[in-house]
């Protein structure tokens, strides 16, 4: 909420009246032994009935109180989805493409568009190869290309607002995510 206690530390509190309501759907389809499709979709409404925001007042000391009604809960997108396609051209080889989408979300509980994390979409590719050996169960190799399309996006962050020189200022800080990146993994099963 931004409220400070009697020694100036920010307090943490639960919101009295809020709710999360929604539906999660998941489906998959095996077209044949070498082609699979799967996906999920979450649609939700995450709200706070009444939110009291306390903002530091550097002009006069103390804090100002702003009341917001029917706001979205911070870091709670209304839409999240994934679509995956897997092809198995050989017995021990799997190639998957995964498309993930996360809708708009907010850095705080005010639903202020200047404190929004924009929706983002990423595509990744995964190649799995399993080699069976006589002296162990198998060796698995995985090569991943994350953010294949090199999307520029933030998935998290924080905000700080204050009143100074007769003006309300909000400073937003975002955690940018990696552009295209790679991972190689080997796993041994005995």
PDB file of C-alpha atoms in Angstrom:
ATOM      1  CA  UNK A   1       0.000   0.000   0.000  1.00  0.00           C
ATOM      2  CA  UNK A   2       2.972   2.323   0.501  1.00  0.00           C
ATOM      3  CA  UNK A   3       1.931   3.104   4.089  1.00  0.00           C
ATOM      4  CA  UNK A   4       4.754   3.632   6.594  1.00  0.00           C
ATOM      5  CA  UNK A   5       4.675   2.790  10.289  1.00  0.00           C
ATOM      6  CA  UNK A   6       5.659   5.033  13.220  1.00  0.00           C
ATOM      7  CA  UNK A   7       9.396   4.592  12.546  1.00  0.00           C
ATOM      8  CA  UNK A   8       9.189   5.139   8.784  1.00  0.00           C
ATOM      9  CA  UNK A   9       9.305   1.551   7.549  1.00  0.00           C
ATOM     10  CA  UNK A  10       6.912   0.463   4.836  1.00  0.00           C
ATOM     11  CA  UNK A  11       4.277  -1.917   6.125  1.00  0.00           C
ATOM     12  CA  UNK A  12       3.003  -5.046   4.450  1.00  0.00           C
ATOM     13  CA  UNK A  13      -0.660  -5.894   4.657  1.00  0.00           C
ATOM     14  CA  UNK A  14      -3.245  -8.114   3.033  1.00  0.00           C
ATOM     15  CA  UNK A  15      -6.031  -6.579   0.986  1.00  0.00           C
ATOM     16  CA  UNK A  16      -9.389  -6.916   2.754  1.00  0.00           C
ATOM     17  CA  UNK A  17     -11.664  -7.411  -0.228  1.00  0.00           C
ATOM     18  CA  UNK A  18     -10.283  -8.926  -3.385  1.00  0.00           C
ATOM     19  CA  UNK A  19     -10.999 -11.876  -5.637  1.00  0.00           C
ATOM     20  CA  UNK A  20      -9.531 -14.023  -8.364  1.00  0.00           C
ATOM     21  CA  UNK A  21     -11.993 -15.678 -10.729  1.00  0.00           C
ATOM     22  CA  UNK A  22     -11.328 -17.442 -13.971  1.00  0.00           C
ATOM     23  CA  UNK A  23     -11.076 -20.553 -16.028  1.00  0.00           C
ATOM     24  CA  UNK A  24      -8.107 -22.644 -17.094  1.00  0.00           C
ATOM     25  CA  UNK A  25      -8.328 -24.799 -20.206  1.00  0.00           C
ATOM     26  CA  UNK A  26      -5.854 -27.391 -21.361  1.00  0.00           C
ATOM     27  CA  UNK A  27      -5.991 -29.634 -24.417  1.00  0.00           C
ATOM     28  CA  UNK A  28      -3.820 -31.852 -26.510  1.00  0.00           C
ATOM     29  CA  UNK A  29      -4.228 -33.798 -29.704  1.00  0.00           C
ATOM     30  CA  UNK A  30      -2.143 -36.650 -31.077  1.00  0.00           C
ATOM     31  CA  UNK A  31      -2.626 -36.553 -34.836  1.00  0.00           C
ATOM     32  CA  UNK A  32      -0.386 -39.568 -35.379  1.00  0.00           C
ATOM     33  CA  UNK A  33       2.698 -41.131 -33.792  1.00  0.00           C
ATOM     34  CA  UNK A  34       4.977 -38.345 -35.056  1.00  0.00           C
ATOM     35  CA  UNK A  35       2.855 -35.175 -34.671  1.00  0.00           C
ATOM     36  CA  UNK A  36       1.342 -33.799 -31.438  1.00  0.00           C
ATOM     37  CA  UNK A  37      -0.302 -30.453 -30.589  1.00  0.00           C
ATOM     38  CA  UNK A  38      -1.030 -29.179 -27.085  1.00  0.00           C
ATOM     39  CA  UNK A  39      -1.981 -25.921 -25.462  1.00  0.00           C
ATOM     40  CA  UNK A  40      -3.482 -24.145 -22.509  1.00  0.00           C
ATOM     41  CA  UNK A  41      -5.361 -20.945 -21.913  1.00  0.00           C
ATOM     42  CA  UNK A  42      -6.111 -19.081 -18.697  1.00  0.00           C
ATOM     43  CA  UNK A  43      -8.730 -16.329 -18.635  1.00  0.00           C
ATOM     44  CA  UNK A  44      -9.132 -14.569 -15.314  1.00  0.00           C
ATOM     45  CA  UNK A  45     -10.414 -11.486 -13.583  1.00  0.00           C
ATOM     46  CA  UNK A  46      -8.263 -10.503 -10.582  1.00  0.00           C
ATOM     47  CA  UNK A  47      -9.636  -7.508  -8.705  1.00  0.00           C
ATOM     48  CA  UNK A  48      -9.374  -5.477  -5.532  1.00  0.00           C
ATOM     49  CA  UNK A  49     -12.656  -3.872  -4.500  1.00  0.00           C
ATOM     50  CA  UNK A  50     -11.033  -0.931  -2.672  1.00  0.00           C
ATOM     51  CA  UNK A  51      -7.331  -0.146  -2.587  1.00  0.00           C
ATOM     52  CA  UNK A  52      -5.838   2.576  -0.386  1.00  0.00           C
ATOM     53  CA  UNK A  53      -2.537   3.824  -1.770  1.00  0.00           C
ATOM     54  CA  UNK A  54      -0.211   5.904   0.422  1.00  0.00           C
ATOM     55  CA  UNK A  55       2.246   8.176  -1.375  1.00  0.00           C
ATOM     56  CA  UNK A  56       5.158  10.001   0.251  1.00  0.00           C
ATOM     57  CA  UNK A  57       4.676  13.790   0.284  1.00  0.00           C
ATOM     58  CA  UNK A  58       8.148  15.370   0.113  1.00  0.00           C
ATOM     59  CA  UNK A  59       6.710  18.892  -0.006  1.00  0.00           C
ATOM     60  CA  UNK A  60       4.802  18.762   3.291  1.00  0.00           C
ATOM     61  CA  UNK A  61       6.093  15.623   4.992  1.00  0.00           C
ATOM     62  CA  UNK A  62       3.943  12.620   5.763  1.00  0.00           C
ATOM     63  CA  UNK A  63       1.880  10.770   3.222  1.00  0.00           C
ATOM     64  CA  UNK A  64      -1.075  11.387   0.927  1.00  0.00           C
ATOM     65  CA  UNK A  65      -3.906   8.872   0.677  1.00  0.00           C
ATOM     66  CA  UNK A  66      -5.406   7.934  -2.701  1.00  0.00           C
ATOM     67  CA  UNK A  67      -8.361   5.545  -2.854  1.00  0.00           C
ATOM     68  CA  UNK A  68      -8.830   3.330  -5.910  1.00  0.00           C
ATOM     69  CA  UNK A  69     -11.912   1.198  -6.544  1.00  0.00           C
ATOM     70  CA  UNK A  70     -12.200  -2.017  -8.544  1.00  0.00           C
ATOM     71  CA  UNK A  71      -8.531  -2.248  -9.559  1.00  0.00           C
ATOM     72  CA  UNK A  72      -6.579  -5.138 -11.005  1.00  0.00           C
ATOM     73  CA  UNK A  73      -4.260  -7.093  -8.731  1.00  0.00           C
ATOM     74  CA  UNK A  74      -0.589  -6.401  -9.476  1.00  0.00           C
ATOM     75  CA  UNK A  75       1.257  -8.951 -11.640  1.00  0.00           C
ATOM     76  CA  UNK A  76      -1.989 -10.764 -12.506  1.00  0.00           C
ATOM     77  CA  UNK A  77      -2.597 -10.832 -16.268  1.00  0.00           C
ATOM     78  CA  UNK A  78      -6.130 -11.508 -17.515  1.00  0.00           C
ATOM     79  CA  UNK A  79      -4.863 -13.814 -20.288  1.00  0.00           C
ATOM     80  CA  UNK A  80      -2.085 -16.404 -20.328  1.00  0.00           C
ATOM     81  CA  UNK A  81      -1.710 -18.952 -23.110  1.00  0.00           C
ATOM     82  CA  UNK A  82       0.598 -21.517 -24.653  1.00  0.00           C
ATOM     83  CA  UNK A  83       0.522 -23.474 -27.907  1.00  0.00           C
ATOM     84  CA  UNK A  84       3.007 -26.245 -28.555  1.00  0.00           C
ATOM     85  CA  UNK A  85       3.664 -28.362 -31.626  1.00  0.00           C
ATOM     86  CA  UNK A  86       5.874 -31.445 -31.424  1.00  0.00           C
ATOM     87  CA  UNK A  87       7.215 -33.419 -34.374  1.00  0.00           C
ATOM     88  CA  UNK A  88       8.988 -36.766 -33.975  1.00  0.00           C
ATOM     89  CA  UNK A  89      10.707 -37.516 -37.318  1.00  0.00           C
ATOM     90  CA  UNK A  90      12.780 -40.362 -35.805  1.00  0.00           C
ATOM     91  CA  UNK A  91      12.153 -42.791 -32.954  1.00  0.00           C
ATOM     92  CA  UNK A  92      14.470 -41.015 -30.487  1.00  0.00           C
ATOM     93  CA  UNK A  93      14.217 -37.441 -31.812  1.00  0.00           C
ATOM     94  CA  UNK A  94      11.635 -34.805 -30.792  1.00  0.00           C
ATOM     95  CA  UNK A  95      11.423 -31.250 -32.144  1.00  0.00           C
ATOM     96  CA  UNK A  96       9.030 -28.846 -30.419  1.00  0.00           C
ATOM     97  CA  UNK A  97       7.976 -25.259 -31.016  1.00  0.00           C
ATOM     98  CA  UNK A  98       6.373 -23.478 -28.064  1.00  0.00           C
ATOM     99  CA  UNK A  99       4.525 -20.167 -28.320  1.00  0.00           C
ATOM    100  CA  UNK A 100       3.755 -18.446 -24.986  1.00  0.00           C
ATOM    101  CA  UNK A 101       1.608 -15.356 -24.468  1.00  0.00           C
ATOM    102  CA  UNK A 102       1.184 -13.266 -21.303  1.00  0.00           C
ATOM    103  CA  UNK A 103      -1.320 -10.385 -21.299  1.00  0.00           C
ATOM    104  CA  UNK A 104      -0.975  -6.904 -19.822  1.00  0.00           C
ATOM    105  CA  UNK A 105      -0.226  -6.677 -16.108  1.00  0.00           C
ATOM    106  CA  UNK A 106       0.515  -3.891 -13.648  1.00  0.00           C
ATOM    107  CA  UNK A 107       3.431  -3.026 -11.352  1.00  0.00           C
ATOM    108  CA  UNK A 108       1.088  -2.105  -8.497  1.00  0.00           C
ATOM    109  CA  UNK A 109      -2.558  -2.316  -7.480  1.00  0.00           C
ATOM    110  CA  UNK A 110      -3.668   1.018  -9.006  1.00  0.00           C
ATOM    111  CA  UNK A 111      -4.374  -0.164 -12.598  1.00  0.00           C
ATOM    112  CA  UNK A 112      -2.590   2.957 -13.800  1.00  0.00           C
ATOM    113  CA  UNK A 113      -1.583   2.515 -17.467  1.00  0.00           C
ATOM    114  CA  UNK A 114       1.680   4.388 -16.830  1.00  0.00           C
ATOM    115  CA  UNK A 115       2.628   1.491 -14.484  1.00  0.00           C
ATOM    116  CA  UNK A 116       1.801  -1.317 -16.900  1.00  0.00           C
ATOM    117  CA  UNK A 117       3.905  -4.207 -18.127  1.00  0.00           C
ATOM    118  CA  UNK A 118       2.872  -4.679 -21.744  1.00  0.00           C
ATOM    119  CA  UNK A 119       1.693  -8.032 -23.026  1.00  0.00           C
ATOM    120  CA  UNK A 120       4.379 -10.178 -24.579  1.00  0.00           C
ATOM    121  CA  UNK A 121       4.712 -13.240 -26.753  1.00  0.00           C
ATOM    122  CA  UNK A 122       7.708 -15.571 -27.015  1.00  0.00           C
ATOM    123  CA  UNK A 123       8.519 -18.512 -29.259  1.00  0.00           C
ATOM    124  CA  UNK A 124      10.998 -21.218 -28.297  1.00  0.00           C
ATOM    125  CA  UNK A 125      12.322 -24.335 -29.998  1.00  0.00           C
ATOM    126  CA  UNK A 126      13.407 -27.512 -28.240  1.00  0.00           C
ATOM    127  CA  UNK A 127      15.227 -30.516 -29.719  1.00  0.00           C
ATOM    128  CA  UNK A 128      15.391 -33.683 -27.607  1.00  0.00           C
ATOM    129  CA  UNK A 129      17.456 -36.688 -28.620  1.00  0.00           C
ATOM    130  CA  UNK A 130      17.705 -39.870 -26.566  1.00  0.00           C
ATOM    131  CA  UNK A 131      20.496 -42.367 -27.122  1.00  0.00           C
ATOM    132  CA  UNK A 132      19.978 -45.835 -25.642  1.00  0.00           C
ATOM    133  CA  UNK A 133      23.112 -47.688 -24.501  1.00  0.00           C
ATOM    134  CA  UNK A 134      23.757 -51.184 -23.182  1.00  0.00           C
ATOM    135  CA  UNK A 135      25.508 -50.101 -19.938  1.00  0.00           C
ATOM    136  CA  UNK A 136      22.800 -47.587 -18.864  1.00  0.00           C
ATOM    137  CA  UNK A 137      19.166 -46.784 -19.597  1.00  0.00           C
ATOM    138  CA  UNK A 138      19.930 -43.805 -21.836  1.00  0.00           C
ATOM    139  CA  UNK A 139      21.643 -40.512 -22.395  1.00  0.00           C
ATOM    140  CA  UNK A 140      19.401 -37.587 -23.260  1.00  0.00           C
ATOM    141  CA  UNK A 141      20.458 -34.436 -25.055  1.00  0.00           C
ATOM    142  CA  UNK A 142      18.345 -31.295 -25.131  1.00  0.00           C
ATOM    143  CA  UNK A 143      19.069 -28.162 -27.129  1.00  0.00           C
ATOM    144  CA  UNK A 144      16.811 -25.164 -26.509  1.00  0.00           C
ATOM    145  CA  UNK A 145      16.571 -21.879 -28.347  1.00  0.00           C
ATOM    146  CA  UNK A 146      14.613 -19.561 -26.069  1.00  0.00           C
ATOM    147  CA  UNK A 147      12.990 -16.383 -27.381  1.00  0.00           C
ATOM    148  CA  UNK A 148      13.638 -17.535 -30.929  1.00  0.00           C
ATOM    149  CA  UNK A 149      12.228 -14.321 -32.449  1.00  0.00           C
ATOM    150  CA  UNK A 150      14.353 -12.121 -30.134  1.00  0.00           C
ATOM    151  CA  UNK A 151      11.331 -10.368 -28.559  1.00  0.00           C
ATOM    152  CA  UNK A 152      12.121  -7.368 -26.347  1.00  0.00           C
ATOM    153  CA  UNK A 153       9.987  -7.579 -23.218  1.00  0.00           C
ATOM    154  CA  UNK A 154       9.849  -7.230 -19.446  1.00  0.00           C
ATOM    155  CA  UNK A 155       8.206  -9.820 -17.219  1.00  0.00           C
ATOM    156  CA  UNK A 156       8.471  -8.050 -13.868  1.00  0.00           C
ATOM    157  CA  UNK A 157       9.488  -4.847 -12.141  1.00  0.00           C
ATOM    158  CA  UNK A 158       8.494  -2.380  -9.439  1.00  0.00           C
ATOM    159  CA  UNK A 159       7.294   1.186  -9.080  1.00  0.00           C
ATOM    160  CA  UNK A 160       7.705   4.005  -6.578  1.00  0.00           C
ATOM    161  CA  UNK A 161       5.503   7.120  -6.463  1.00  0.00           C
ATOM    162  CA  UNK A 162       6.000  10.347  -4.518  1.00  0.00           C
ATOM    163  CA  UNK A 163       4.730  13.916  -4.398  1.00  0.00           C
ATOM    164  CA  UNK A 164       7.450  16.582  -4.873  1.00  0.00           C
ATOM    165  CA  UNK A 165       7.431  20.204  -6.137  1.00  0.00           C
ATOM    166  CA  UNK A 166       3.617  20.085  -6.315  1.00  0.00           C
ATOM    167  CA  UNK A 167       3.799  17.184  -8.749  1.00  0.00           C
ATOM    168  CA  UNK A 168       3.049  13.469  -8.486  1.00  0.00           C
ATOM    169  CA  UNK A 169       5.913  11.408  -9.899  1.00  0.00           C
ATOM    170  CA  UNK A 170       5.986   7.653 -10.470  1.00  0.00           C
ATOM    171  CA  UNK A 171       9.272   5.959 -11.221  1.00  0.00           C
ATOM    172  CA  UNK A 172       9.009   2.557 -12.890  1.00  0.00           C
ATOM    173  CA  UNK A 173      11.755  -0.028 -12.944  1.00  0.00           C
ATOM    174  CA  UNK A 174      11.522  -3.047 -15.241  1.00  0.00           C
ATOM    175  CA  UNK A 175      13.394  -6.343 -15.422  1.00  0.00           C
ATOM    176  CA  UNK A 176      14.126  -6.894 -19.112  1.00  0.00           C
ATOM    177  CA  UNK A 177      14.341 -10.502 -20.206  1.00  0.00           C
ATOM    178  CA  UNK A 178      17.042 -12.062 -22.340  1.00  0.00           C
ATOM    179  CA  UNK A 179      16.838 -11.836 -26.096  1.00  0.00           C
ATOM    180  CA  UNK A 180      17.481 -14.979 -28.081  1.00  0.00           C
ATOM    181  CA  UNK A 181      19.411 -17.411 -25.869  1.00  0.00           C
ATOM    182  CA  UNK A 182      20.506 -21.033 -25.964  1.00  0.00           C
ATOM    183  CA  UNK A 183      20.758 -23.934 -23.557  1.00  0.00           C
ATOM    184  CA  UNK A 184      22.327 -27.354 -23.969  1.00  0.00           C
ATOM    185  CA  UNK A 185      21.562 -30.115 -21.491  1.00  0.00           C
ATOM    186  CA  UNK A 186      22.736 -33.707 -21.135  1.00  0.00           C
ATOM    187  CA  UNK A 187      21.116 -36.185 -18.769  1.00  0.00           C
ATOM    188  CA  UNK A 188      22.235 -39.682 -17.830  1.00  0.00           C
ATOM    189  CA  UNK A 189      19.823 -42.395 -16.665  1.00  0.00           C
ATOM    190  CA  UNK A 190      21.244 -45.539 -15.106  1.00  0.00           C
TER     191      UNK A 190
END
